[in-house]
Coordinates of C-alpha atoms and ligand atoms in Angstrom, one line a residue:
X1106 CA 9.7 -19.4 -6.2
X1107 CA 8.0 -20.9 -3.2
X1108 CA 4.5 -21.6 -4.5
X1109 CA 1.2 -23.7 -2.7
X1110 CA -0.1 -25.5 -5.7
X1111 CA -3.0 -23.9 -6.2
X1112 CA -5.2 -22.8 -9.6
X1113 CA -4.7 -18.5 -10.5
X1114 CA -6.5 -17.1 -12.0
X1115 CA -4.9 -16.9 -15.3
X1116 CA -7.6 -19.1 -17.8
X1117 CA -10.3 -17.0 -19.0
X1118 CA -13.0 -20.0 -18.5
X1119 CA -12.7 -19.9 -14.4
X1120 CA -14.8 -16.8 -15.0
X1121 CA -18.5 -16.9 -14.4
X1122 CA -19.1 -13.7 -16.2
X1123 CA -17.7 -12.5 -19.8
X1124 CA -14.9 -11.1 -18.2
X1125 CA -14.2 -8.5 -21.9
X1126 CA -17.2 -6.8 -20.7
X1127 CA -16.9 -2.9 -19.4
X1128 CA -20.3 -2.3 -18.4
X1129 CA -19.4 1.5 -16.9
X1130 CA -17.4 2.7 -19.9
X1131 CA -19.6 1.3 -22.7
X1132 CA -22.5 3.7 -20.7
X1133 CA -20.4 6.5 -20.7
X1134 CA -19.7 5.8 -24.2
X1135 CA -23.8 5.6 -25.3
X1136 CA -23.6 8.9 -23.2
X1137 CA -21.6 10.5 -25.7
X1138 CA -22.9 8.8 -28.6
X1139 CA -26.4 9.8 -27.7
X1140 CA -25.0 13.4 -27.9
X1141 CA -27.0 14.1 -24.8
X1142 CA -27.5 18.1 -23.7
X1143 CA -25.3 18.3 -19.9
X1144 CA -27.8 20.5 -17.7
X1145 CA -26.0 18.4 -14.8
X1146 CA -22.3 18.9 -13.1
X1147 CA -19.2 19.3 -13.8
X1148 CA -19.4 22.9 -14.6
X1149 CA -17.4 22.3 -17.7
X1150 CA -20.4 20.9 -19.6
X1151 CA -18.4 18.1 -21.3
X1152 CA -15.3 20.3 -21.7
X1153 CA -17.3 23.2 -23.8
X1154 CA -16.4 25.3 -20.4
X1155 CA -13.0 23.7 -19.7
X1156 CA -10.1 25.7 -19.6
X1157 CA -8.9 25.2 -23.7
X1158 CA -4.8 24.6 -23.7
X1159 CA -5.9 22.3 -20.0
X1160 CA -8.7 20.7 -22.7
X1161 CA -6.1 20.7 -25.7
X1162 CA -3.3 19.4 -23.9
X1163 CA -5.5 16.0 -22.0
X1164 CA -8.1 15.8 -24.9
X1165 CA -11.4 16.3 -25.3
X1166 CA -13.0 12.9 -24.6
X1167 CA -12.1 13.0 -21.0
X1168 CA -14.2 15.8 -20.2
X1169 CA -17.1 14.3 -22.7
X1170 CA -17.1 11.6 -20.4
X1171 CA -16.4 13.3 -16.9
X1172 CA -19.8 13.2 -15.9
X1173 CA -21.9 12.9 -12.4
X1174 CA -24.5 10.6 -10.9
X1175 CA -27.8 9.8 -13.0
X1176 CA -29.6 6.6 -13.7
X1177 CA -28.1 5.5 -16.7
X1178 CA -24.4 5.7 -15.7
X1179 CA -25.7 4.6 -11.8
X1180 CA -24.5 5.4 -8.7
X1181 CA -21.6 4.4 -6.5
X1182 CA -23.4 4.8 -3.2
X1183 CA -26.7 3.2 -4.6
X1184 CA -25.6 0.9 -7.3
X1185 CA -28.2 -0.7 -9.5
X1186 CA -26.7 -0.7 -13.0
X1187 CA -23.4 -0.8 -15.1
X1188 CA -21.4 -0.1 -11.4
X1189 CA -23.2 -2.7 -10.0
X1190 CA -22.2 -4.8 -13.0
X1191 CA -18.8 -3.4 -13.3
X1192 CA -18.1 -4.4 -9.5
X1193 CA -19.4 -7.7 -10.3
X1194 CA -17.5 -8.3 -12.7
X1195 CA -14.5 -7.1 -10.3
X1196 CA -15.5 -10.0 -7.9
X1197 CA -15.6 -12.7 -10.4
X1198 CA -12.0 -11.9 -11.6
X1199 CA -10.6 -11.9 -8.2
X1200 CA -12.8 -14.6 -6.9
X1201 CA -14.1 -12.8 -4.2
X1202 CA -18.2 -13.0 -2.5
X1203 CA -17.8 -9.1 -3.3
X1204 CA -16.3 -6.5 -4.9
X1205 CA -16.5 -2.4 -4.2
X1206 CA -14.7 0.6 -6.4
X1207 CA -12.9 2.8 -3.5
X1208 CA -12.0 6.3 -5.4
X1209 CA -9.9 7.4 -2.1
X1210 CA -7.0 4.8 -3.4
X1211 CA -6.4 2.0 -1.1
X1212 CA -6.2 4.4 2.2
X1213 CA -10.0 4.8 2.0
X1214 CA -10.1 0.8 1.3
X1215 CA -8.3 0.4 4.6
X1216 CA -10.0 2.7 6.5
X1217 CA -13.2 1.1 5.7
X1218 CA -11.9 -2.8 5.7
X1219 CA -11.6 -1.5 9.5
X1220 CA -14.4 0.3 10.4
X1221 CA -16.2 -2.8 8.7
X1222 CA -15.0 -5.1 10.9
X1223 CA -13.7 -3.8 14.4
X1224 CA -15.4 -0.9 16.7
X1225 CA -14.4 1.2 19.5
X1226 CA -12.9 -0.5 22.3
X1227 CA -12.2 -3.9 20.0
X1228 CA -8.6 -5.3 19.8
X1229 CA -7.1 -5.5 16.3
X1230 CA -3.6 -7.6 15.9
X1231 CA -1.4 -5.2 13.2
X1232 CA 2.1 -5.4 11.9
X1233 CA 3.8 -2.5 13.5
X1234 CA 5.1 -0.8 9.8
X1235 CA 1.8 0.0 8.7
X1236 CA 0.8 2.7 6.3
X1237 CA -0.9 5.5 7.8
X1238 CA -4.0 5.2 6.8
X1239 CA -4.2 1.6 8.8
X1240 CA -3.8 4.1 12.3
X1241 CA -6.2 6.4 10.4
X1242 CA -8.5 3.5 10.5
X1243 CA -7.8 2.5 14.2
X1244 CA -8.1 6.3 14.5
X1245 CA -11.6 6.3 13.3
X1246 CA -12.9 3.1 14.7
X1247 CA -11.7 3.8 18.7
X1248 CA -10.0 -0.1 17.8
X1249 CA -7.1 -0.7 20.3
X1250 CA -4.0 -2.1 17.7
X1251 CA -1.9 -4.5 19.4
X1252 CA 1.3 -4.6 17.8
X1253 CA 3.4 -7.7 15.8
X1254 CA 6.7 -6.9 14.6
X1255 CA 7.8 -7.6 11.1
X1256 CA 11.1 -9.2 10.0
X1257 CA 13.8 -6.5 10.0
X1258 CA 16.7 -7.6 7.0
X1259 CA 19.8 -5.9 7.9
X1260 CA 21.5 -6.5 4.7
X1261 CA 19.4 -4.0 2.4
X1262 CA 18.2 -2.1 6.0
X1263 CA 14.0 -3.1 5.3
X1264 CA 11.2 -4.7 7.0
X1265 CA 9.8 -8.2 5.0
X1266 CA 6.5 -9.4 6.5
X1267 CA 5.0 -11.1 9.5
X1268 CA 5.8 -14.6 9.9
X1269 CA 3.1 -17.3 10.9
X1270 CA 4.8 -17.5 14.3
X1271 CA 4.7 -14.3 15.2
X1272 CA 1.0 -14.3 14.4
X1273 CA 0.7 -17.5 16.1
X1274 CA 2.0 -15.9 19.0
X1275 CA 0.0 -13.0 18.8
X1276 CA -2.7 -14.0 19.1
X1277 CA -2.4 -16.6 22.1
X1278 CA -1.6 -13.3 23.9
X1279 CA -4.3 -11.7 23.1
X1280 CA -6.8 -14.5 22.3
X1281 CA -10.0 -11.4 22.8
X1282 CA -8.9 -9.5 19.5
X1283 CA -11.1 -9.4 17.0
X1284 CA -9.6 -9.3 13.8
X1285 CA -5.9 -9.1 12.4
X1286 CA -4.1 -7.1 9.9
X1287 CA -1.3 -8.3 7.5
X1288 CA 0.6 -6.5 4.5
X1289 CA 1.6 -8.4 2.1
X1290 CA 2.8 -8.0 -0.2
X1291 CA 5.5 -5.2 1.2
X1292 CA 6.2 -2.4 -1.1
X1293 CA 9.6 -3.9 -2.1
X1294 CA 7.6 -6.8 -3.2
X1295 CA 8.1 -9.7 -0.2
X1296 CA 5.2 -12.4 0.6
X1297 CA 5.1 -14.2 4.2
X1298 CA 3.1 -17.4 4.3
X1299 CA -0.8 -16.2 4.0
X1300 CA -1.9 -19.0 3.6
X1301 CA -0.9 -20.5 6.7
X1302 CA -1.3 -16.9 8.2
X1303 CA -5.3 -17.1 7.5
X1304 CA -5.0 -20.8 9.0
X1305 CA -4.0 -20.0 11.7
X1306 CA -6.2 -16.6 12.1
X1307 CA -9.4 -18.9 11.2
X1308 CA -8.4 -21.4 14.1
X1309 CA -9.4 -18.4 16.2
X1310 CA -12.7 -18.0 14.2
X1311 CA -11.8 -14.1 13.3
X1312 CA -11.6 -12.4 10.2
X1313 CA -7.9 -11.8 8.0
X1314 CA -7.3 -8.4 6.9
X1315 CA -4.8 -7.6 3.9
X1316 CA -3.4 -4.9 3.0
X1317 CA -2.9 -5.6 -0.6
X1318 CA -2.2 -2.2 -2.3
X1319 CA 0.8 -3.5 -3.8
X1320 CA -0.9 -6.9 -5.1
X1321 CA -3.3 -6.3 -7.0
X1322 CA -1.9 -8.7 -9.8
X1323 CA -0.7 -11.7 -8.3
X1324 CA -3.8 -13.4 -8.6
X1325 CA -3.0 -13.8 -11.8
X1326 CA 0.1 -15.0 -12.6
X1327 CA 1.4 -18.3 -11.6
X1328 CA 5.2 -16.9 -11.0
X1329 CA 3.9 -14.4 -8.4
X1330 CA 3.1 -14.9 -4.6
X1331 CA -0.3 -16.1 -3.5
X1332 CA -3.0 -13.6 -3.6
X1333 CA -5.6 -12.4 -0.5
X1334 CA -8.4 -14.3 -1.8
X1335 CA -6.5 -17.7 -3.3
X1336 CA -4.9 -17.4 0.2
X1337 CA -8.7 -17.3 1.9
X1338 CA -8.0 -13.9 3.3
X1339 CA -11.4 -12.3 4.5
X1340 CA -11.1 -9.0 2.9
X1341 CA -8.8 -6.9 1.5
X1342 CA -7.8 -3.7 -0.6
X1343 CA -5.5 -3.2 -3.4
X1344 CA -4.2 -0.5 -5.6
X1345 CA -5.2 -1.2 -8.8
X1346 CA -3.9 2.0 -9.9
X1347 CA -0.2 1.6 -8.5
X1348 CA 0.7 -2.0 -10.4
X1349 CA -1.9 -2.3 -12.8
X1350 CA -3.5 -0.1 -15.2
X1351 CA -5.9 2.1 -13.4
X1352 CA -5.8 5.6 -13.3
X1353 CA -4.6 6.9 -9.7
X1354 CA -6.9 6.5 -6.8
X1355 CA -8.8 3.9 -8.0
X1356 CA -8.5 1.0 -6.1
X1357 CA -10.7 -2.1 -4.7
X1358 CA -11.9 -3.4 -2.2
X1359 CA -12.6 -7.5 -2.1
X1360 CA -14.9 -9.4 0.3
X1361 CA -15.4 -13.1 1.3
X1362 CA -18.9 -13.0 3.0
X1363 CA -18.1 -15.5 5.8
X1364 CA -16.5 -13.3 8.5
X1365 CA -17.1 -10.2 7.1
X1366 CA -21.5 -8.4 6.1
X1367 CA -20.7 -7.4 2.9
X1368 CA -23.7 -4.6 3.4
X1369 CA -21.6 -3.5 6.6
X1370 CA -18.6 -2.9 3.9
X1371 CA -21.1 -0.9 1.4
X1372 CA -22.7 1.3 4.6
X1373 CA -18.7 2.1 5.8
X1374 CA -17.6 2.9 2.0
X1375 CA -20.7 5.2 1.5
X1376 CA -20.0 7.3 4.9
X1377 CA -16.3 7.7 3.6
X1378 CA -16.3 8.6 0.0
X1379 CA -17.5 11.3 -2.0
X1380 CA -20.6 11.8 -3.4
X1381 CA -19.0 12.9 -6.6
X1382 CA -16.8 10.0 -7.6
X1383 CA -15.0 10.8 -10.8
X1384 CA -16.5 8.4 -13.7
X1385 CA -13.3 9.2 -15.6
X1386 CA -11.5 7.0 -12.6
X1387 CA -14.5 4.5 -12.5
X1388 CA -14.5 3.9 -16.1
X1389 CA -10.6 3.3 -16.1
X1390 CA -11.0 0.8 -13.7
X1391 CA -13.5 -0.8 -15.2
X1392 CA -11.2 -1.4 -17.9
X1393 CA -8.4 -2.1 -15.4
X1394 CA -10.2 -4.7 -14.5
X1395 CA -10.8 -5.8 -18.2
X1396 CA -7.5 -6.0 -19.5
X1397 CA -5.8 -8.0 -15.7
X1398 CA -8.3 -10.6 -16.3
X1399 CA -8.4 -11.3 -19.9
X1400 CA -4.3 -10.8 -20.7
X1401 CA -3.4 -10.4 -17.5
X1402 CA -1.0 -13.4 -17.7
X1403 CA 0.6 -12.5 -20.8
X1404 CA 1.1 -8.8 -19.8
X1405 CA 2.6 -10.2 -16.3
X1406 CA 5.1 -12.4 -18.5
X1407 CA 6.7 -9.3 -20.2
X1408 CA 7.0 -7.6 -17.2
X1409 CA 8.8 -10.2 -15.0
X1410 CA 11.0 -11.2 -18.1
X1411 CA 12.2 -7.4 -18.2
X1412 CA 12.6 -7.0 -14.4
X1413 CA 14.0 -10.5 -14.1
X1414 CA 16.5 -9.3 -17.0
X1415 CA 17.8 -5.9 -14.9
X1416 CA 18.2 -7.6 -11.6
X1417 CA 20.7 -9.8 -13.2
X1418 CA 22.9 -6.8 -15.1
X1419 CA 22.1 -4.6 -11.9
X1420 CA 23.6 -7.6 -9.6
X1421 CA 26.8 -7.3 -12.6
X1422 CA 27.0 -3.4 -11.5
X1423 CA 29.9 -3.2 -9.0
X1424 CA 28.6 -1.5 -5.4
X1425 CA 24.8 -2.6 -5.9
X1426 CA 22.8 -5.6 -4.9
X1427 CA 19.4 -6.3 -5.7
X1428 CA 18.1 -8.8 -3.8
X1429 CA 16.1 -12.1 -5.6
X1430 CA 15.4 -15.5 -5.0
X1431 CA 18.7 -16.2 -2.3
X1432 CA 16.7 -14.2 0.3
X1433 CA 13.4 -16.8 0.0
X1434 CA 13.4 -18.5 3.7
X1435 CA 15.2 -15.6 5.0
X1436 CA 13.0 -14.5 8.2
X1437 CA 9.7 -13.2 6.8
X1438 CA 10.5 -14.5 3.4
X1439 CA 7.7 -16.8 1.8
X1440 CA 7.9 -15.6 -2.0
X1441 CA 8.6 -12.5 -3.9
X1442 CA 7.2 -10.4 -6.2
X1443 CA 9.9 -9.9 -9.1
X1444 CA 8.3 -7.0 -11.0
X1445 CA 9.6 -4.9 -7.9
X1446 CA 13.2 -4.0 -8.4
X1447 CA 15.2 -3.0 -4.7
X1448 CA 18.4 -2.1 -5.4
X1449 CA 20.8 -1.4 -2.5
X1450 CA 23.3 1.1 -2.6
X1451 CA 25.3 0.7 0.6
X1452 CA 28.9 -0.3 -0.6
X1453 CA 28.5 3.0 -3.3
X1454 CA 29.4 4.5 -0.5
X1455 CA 26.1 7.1 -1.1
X1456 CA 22.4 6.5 0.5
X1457 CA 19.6 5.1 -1.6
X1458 CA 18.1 9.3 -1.3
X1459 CA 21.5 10.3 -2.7
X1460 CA 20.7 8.1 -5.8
X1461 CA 17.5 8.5 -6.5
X1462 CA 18.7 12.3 -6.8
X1463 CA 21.2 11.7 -9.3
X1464 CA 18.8 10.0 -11.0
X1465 CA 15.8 11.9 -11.4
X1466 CA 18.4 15.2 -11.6
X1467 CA 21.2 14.0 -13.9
X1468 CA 19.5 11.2 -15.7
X1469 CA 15.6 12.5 -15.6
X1470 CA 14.9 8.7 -14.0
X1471 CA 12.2 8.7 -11.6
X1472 CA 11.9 5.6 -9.1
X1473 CA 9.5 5.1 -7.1
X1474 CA 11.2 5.7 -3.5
X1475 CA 14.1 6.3 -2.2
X1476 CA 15.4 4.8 1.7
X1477 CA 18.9 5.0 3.7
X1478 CA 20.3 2.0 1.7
X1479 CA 18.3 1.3 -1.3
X1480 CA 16.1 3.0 -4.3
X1481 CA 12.7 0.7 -5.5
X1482 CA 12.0 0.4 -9.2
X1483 CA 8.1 -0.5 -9.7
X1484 CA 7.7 -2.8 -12.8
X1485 CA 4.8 -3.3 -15.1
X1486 CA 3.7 -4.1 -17.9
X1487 CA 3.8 -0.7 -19.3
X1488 CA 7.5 -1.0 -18.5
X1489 CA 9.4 -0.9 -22.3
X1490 CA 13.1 -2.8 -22.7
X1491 CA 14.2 1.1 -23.6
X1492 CA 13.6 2.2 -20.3
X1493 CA 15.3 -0.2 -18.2
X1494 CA 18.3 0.0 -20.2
X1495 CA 18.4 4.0 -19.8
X1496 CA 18.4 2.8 -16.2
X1497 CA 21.3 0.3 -16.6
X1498 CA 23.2 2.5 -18.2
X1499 CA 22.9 5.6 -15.6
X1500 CA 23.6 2.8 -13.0
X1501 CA 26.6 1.5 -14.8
X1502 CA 27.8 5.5 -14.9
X1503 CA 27.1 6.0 -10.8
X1504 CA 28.9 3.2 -9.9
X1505 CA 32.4 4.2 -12.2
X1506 CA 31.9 7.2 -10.3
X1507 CA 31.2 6.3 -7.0
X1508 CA 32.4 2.5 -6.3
X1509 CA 35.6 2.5 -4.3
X1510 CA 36.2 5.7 -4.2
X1511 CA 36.9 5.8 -0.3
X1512 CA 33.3 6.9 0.6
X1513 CA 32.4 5.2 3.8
X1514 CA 29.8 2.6 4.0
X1515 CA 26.2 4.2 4.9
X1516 CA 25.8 2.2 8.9
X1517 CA 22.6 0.7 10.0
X1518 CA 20.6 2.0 13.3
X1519 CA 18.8 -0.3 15.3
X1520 CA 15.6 0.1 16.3
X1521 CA 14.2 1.0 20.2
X1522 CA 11.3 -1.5 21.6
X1523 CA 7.8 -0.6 20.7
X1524 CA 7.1 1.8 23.6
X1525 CA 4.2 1.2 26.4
X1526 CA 0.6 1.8 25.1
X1527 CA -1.3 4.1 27.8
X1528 CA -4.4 5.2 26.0
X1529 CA -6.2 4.4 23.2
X1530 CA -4.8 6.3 19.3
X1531 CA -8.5 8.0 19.6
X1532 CA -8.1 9.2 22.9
X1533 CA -4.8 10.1 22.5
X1534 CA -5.5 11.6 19.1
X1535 CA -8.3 13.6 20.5
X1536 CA -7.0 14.8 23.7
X1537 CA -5.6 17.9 25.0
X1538 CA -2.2 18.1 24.2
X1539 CA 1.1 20.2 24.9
X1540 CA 3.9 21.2 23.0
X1541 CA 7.3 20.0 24.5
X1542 CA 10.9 19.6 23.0
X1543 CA 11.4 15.9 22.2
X1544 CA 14.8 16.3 24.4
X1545 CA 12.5 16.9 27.0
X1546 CA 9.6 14.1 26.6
X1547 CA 11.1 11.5 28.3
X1548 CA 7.8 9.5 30.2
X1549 CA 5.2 11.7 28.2
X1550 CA 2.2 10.0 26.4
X1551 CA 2.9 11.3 22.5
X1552 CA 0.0 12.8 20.9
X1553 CA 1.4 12.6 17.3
X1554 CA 2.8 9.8 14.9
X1555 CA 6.9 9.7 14.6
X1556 CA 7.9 8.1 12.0
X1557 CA 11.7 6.9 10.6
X1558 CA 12.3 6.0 7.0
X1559 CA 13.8 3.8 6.6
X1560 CA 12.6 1.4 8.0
X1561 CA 9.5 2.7 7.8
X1562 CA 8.5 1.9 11.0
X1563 CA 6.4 4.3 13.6
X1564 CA 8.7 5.3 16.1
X1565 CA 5.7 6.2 18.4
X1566 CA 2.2 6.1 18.0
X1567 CA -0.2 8.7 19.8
X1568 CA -1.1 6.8 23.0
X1569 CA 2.5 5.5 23.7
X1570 CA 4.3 6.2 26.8
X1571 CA 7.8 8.0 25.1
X1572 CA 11.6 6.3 26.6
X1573 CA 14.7 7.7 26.5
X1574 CA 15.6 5.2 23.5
X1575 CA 13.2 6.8 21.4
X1576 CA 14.6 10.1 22.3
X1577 CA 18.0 9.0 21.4
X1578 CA 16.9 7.3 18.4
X1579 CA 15.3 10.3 16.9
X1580 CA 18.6 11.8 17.4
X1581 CA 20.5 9.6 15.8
X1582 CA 18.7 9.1 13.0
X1583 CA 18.3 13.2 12.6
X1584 CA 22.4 13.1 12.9
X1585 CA 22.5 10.3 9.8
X1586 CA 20.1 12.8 7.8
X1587 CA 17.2 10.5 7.6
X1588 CA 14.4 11.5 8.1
X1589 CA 12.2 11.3 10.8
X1590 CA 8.6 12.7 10.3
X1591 CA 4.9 13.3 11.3
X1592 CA 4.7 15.5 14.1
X1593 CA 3.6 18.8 13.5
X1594 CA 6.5 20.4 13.8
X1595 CA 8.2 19.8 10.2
X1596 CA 12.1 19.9 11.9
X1597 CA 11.1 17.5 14.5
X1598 CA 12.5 19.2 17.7
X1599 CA 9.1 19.4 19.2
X1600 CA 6.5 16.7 20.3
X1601 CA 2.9 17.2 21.0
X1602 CA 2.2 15.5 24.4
X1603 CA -1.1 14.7 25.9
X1604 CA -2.0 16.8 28.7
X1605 CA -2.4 13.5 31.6
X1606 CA -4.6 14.9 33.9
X1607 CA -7.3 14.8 30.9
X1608 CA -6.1 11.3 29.7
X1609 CA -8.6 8.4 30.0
X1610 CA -6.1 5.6 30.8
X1611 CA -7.0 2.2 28.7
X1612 CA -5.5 -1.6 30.4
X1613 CA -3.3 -2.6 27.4
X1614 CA -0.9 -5.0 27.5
Ligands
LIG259 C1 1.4 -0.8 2.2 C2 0.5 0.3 1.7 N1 -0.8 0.3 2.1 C3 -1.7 1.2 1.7 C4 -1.3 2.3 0.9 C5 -2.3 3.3 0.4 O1 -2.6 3.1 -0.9 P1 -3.3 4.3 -1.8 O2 -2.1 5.2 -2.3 O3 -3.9 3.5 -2.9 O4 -4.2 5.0 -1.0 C6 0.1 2.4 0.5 C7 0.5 3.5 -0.4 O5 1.7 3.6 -0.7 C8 1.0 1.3 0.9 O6 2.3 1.4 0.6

């Protein structure tokens, strides 16, 4: 593995704070131990109103400690106490200026990583395979996104990340934007270069964004990519609750103060969360947070020995291939991640969808996600030894039944050029719009997202002027069975177009 030497955070004395602390859940804990009466929300009254086989079957304690905002638990929109603590102790263990709980998962992270830094009318340089919730963001702002494409591998049919160049490039294009977006890791678990990637982005003296949601332990493990912060990103979010062990939709959200007002970031968060955050969620990530700092490195160690372990029996499996170290300087390659498991079907003969259904239906395996060509196991360390062997051993089984057995080879589709942007994704989003049939769009602005999977690339963002190659495309990929999504339509035969004689046109190149 590719690595820039430089010191994770895996030794519990680069902490400035007693990182075994849990500020949040020891107050919820004196909360309970105090035996105090509820006259507050939730309803339930610490469970005494819950729904009883609901209470029986998720226990007790979780409702005892399901409580709302009051002084001595704190507040997430006013912090003064154990969240104030808890998020500095967040900070410290990712080495950021500052850290903030986001209990709308990484989405609400991005969203406000945007808002925080770009405003209507601003440029902001993004990979064009984002997750929705980075247009949600643009959305929100009125940002204009100018587009960099990421590295398409045509072996296992996926997009890896943004290369230096690229951004390089970018950004002596468009040399007025004021911030820039990068993913990294990908979901399947691929690092580009940040490093040089927020190099580059400071020569211009504007802040990196990362999109970190599935990275939220590499800082701490020396056999995983480079981190956000070690890699002097400016801020960025990550989903503590996917890789590590928070309970879903607790995520954070890291600052470096140099580029980015910290306060801005608080103000943004408070106008998009709710004011009744769950403290059940806050608490586990307070202990999230815990348990990646102080045995983070060890737990990291058991789960890249097991991953490392099936990648080599699944590369044994005749008619799979999971890719590993031979793809690192491949085109968007910088490092991987080897807790994440891709494992390409193609020469089974069946699509990675067809898998994942044998799976889940024959085998009662569930993976993660399922494309054209592959299926993605997530590791972690709650991963056991038990469970990838059930896994090997269903693969072994697929593949007797499936591997040269005459089935043709699933066929790649090539992508059409990112079409002609004509108005801004608010406008656009906002407008008056028109239903058409997409056979029929050719040279309308889209009002709607289209997106393919795989590669997981937008086909059309609202705002883009549509071609005939997108048409075609769509009905391509509709023949192969993929599937092609977010309009409102759910079959996809209609578009919603903007209505031009309404449309404010913007000057973007
Ligand atoms: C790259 C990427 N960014 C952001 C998100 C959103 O994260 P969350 O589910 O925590 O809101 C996802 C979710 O899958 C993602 O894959």
């Amino acid at each position: 593995m590719r690595q820039d030497k430089i010191r994770k955070r895996v030794h519990i004395e680069v902490y400035k704070y007693n990182q075994y602390e849990t500020p949040l859940f020891d107050a919820l804990k004196t909360y309970v131990e105090n035996d105090t009466v509820p006259f507050h929300v939730p309803g339930h009254k610490k469970g005494v109103g819950a729904d009883q086989e609901f209470k029986e079957f998720i226990g007790e304690n979780a409702f005892k400690i399901d409580v709302t905002v009051f002084k001595s638990v704190d507040s997430l929109h006013h912090p003064t106490g154990p969240i104030k603590r808890a998020q500095e102790l967040a900070a410290d263990a990712y080495g950021s200026d500052a850290a903030f709980f986001s209990m709308h998962g990484t989405s609400g992270a991005i969203q406000a990583m945007i808002m925080s830094v770009v405003s209507s009318g601003d440029k902001i340089i993004i990979p064009r395979n984002v997750h929705k919730s980075i247009t949600a963001g643009i959305i929100l702002s009125g940002a204009i996104p100018v587009y960099m494409q990421p590295e398409f591998d045509k072996k296992v049919g996926i997009a890896h990340g943004i290369t230096p160049e690229t951004v390089k490039k970018t950004l002596e294009e468009n040399k007025d934007a004021k911030a820039l977006l990068i993913i990294n890791p990908t979901y399947y678990g691929v690092a580009t270069n940040l490093k040089k990637i927020a190099d580059i982005v400071h020569s211009y003296d504007i802040p990196l964004i990362v999109d970190e949601a599935h990275g939220p332990h590499l800082g701490f493990n020396d056999k995983l990519p480079m981190s956000a912060m070690e890699a002097g990103a400016d801020i960025c979010s990550q989903s503590t609750h996917k890789i590590i062990g928070a309970m879903t939709q607790c995520s954070l959200l890291q600052v470096r103060t140099k580029r980015v007002d910290a306060a801005r970031v608080a103000q943004v968060l408070s106008l998009l969360q709710t004011t009744s955050p769950s403290y059940v969620l806050m608490a586990s990530l307070d202990c999230a947070r815990r348990q990646i700092a102080t045995e983070g490195e060890a737990l990291l160690d058991k789960a890249i020995s097991l991953t490392s372990y099936a990648r080599d029996e699944i590369n044994k499996i005749p008619g799979l291939y999971c890719f590993g170290n031979e793809i690192l300087g491949n085109p968007g390659v910088y490092s991987l991640d080897p807790t994440k498991v891709t494992i390409t079907c193609r020469d089974l003969g069946i699509t990675g969808y067809d898998l994942d259904m044998i799976l889940s239906n024959k085998y009662h395996i569930q993976m993660e996600l399922s494309d054209l060509y592959n299926i993605l196991a997530v590791g972690s360390f709650g991963d056991t030894a038990e469970s990838y062997d059930k896994l090997l051993t269903a693969l072994r089984e697929i593949s007797a039944e499936y591997y040269g057995k005459g089935n043709k080879k699933v066929d790649f589709i090539d992508i059409p050029p990112i079409p002609k942007q004509e108005l801004i994704p608010r406008e656009a989003f906002n407008s008056v719009k028109s239903r058409v049939l997409i056979s029929k769009s050719i040279g309308m602005i889209s009002g709607e997202f289209l997106l393919a999977y795989p590669p997981g690339i937008p086909i059309l963002c609202p705002g883009e002027r549509i071609t005939k190659e997108i048409v075609d495309y769509i009905k391509q990929l509709k023949e192969a069975g993929l599937y092609v999504q977010g309009t409102e339509d759910p079959e996809v035969n209609y578009i919603k177009v903007v209505k031009e004689e309404d449309a404010v046109y913007i000057n973007v190149e």
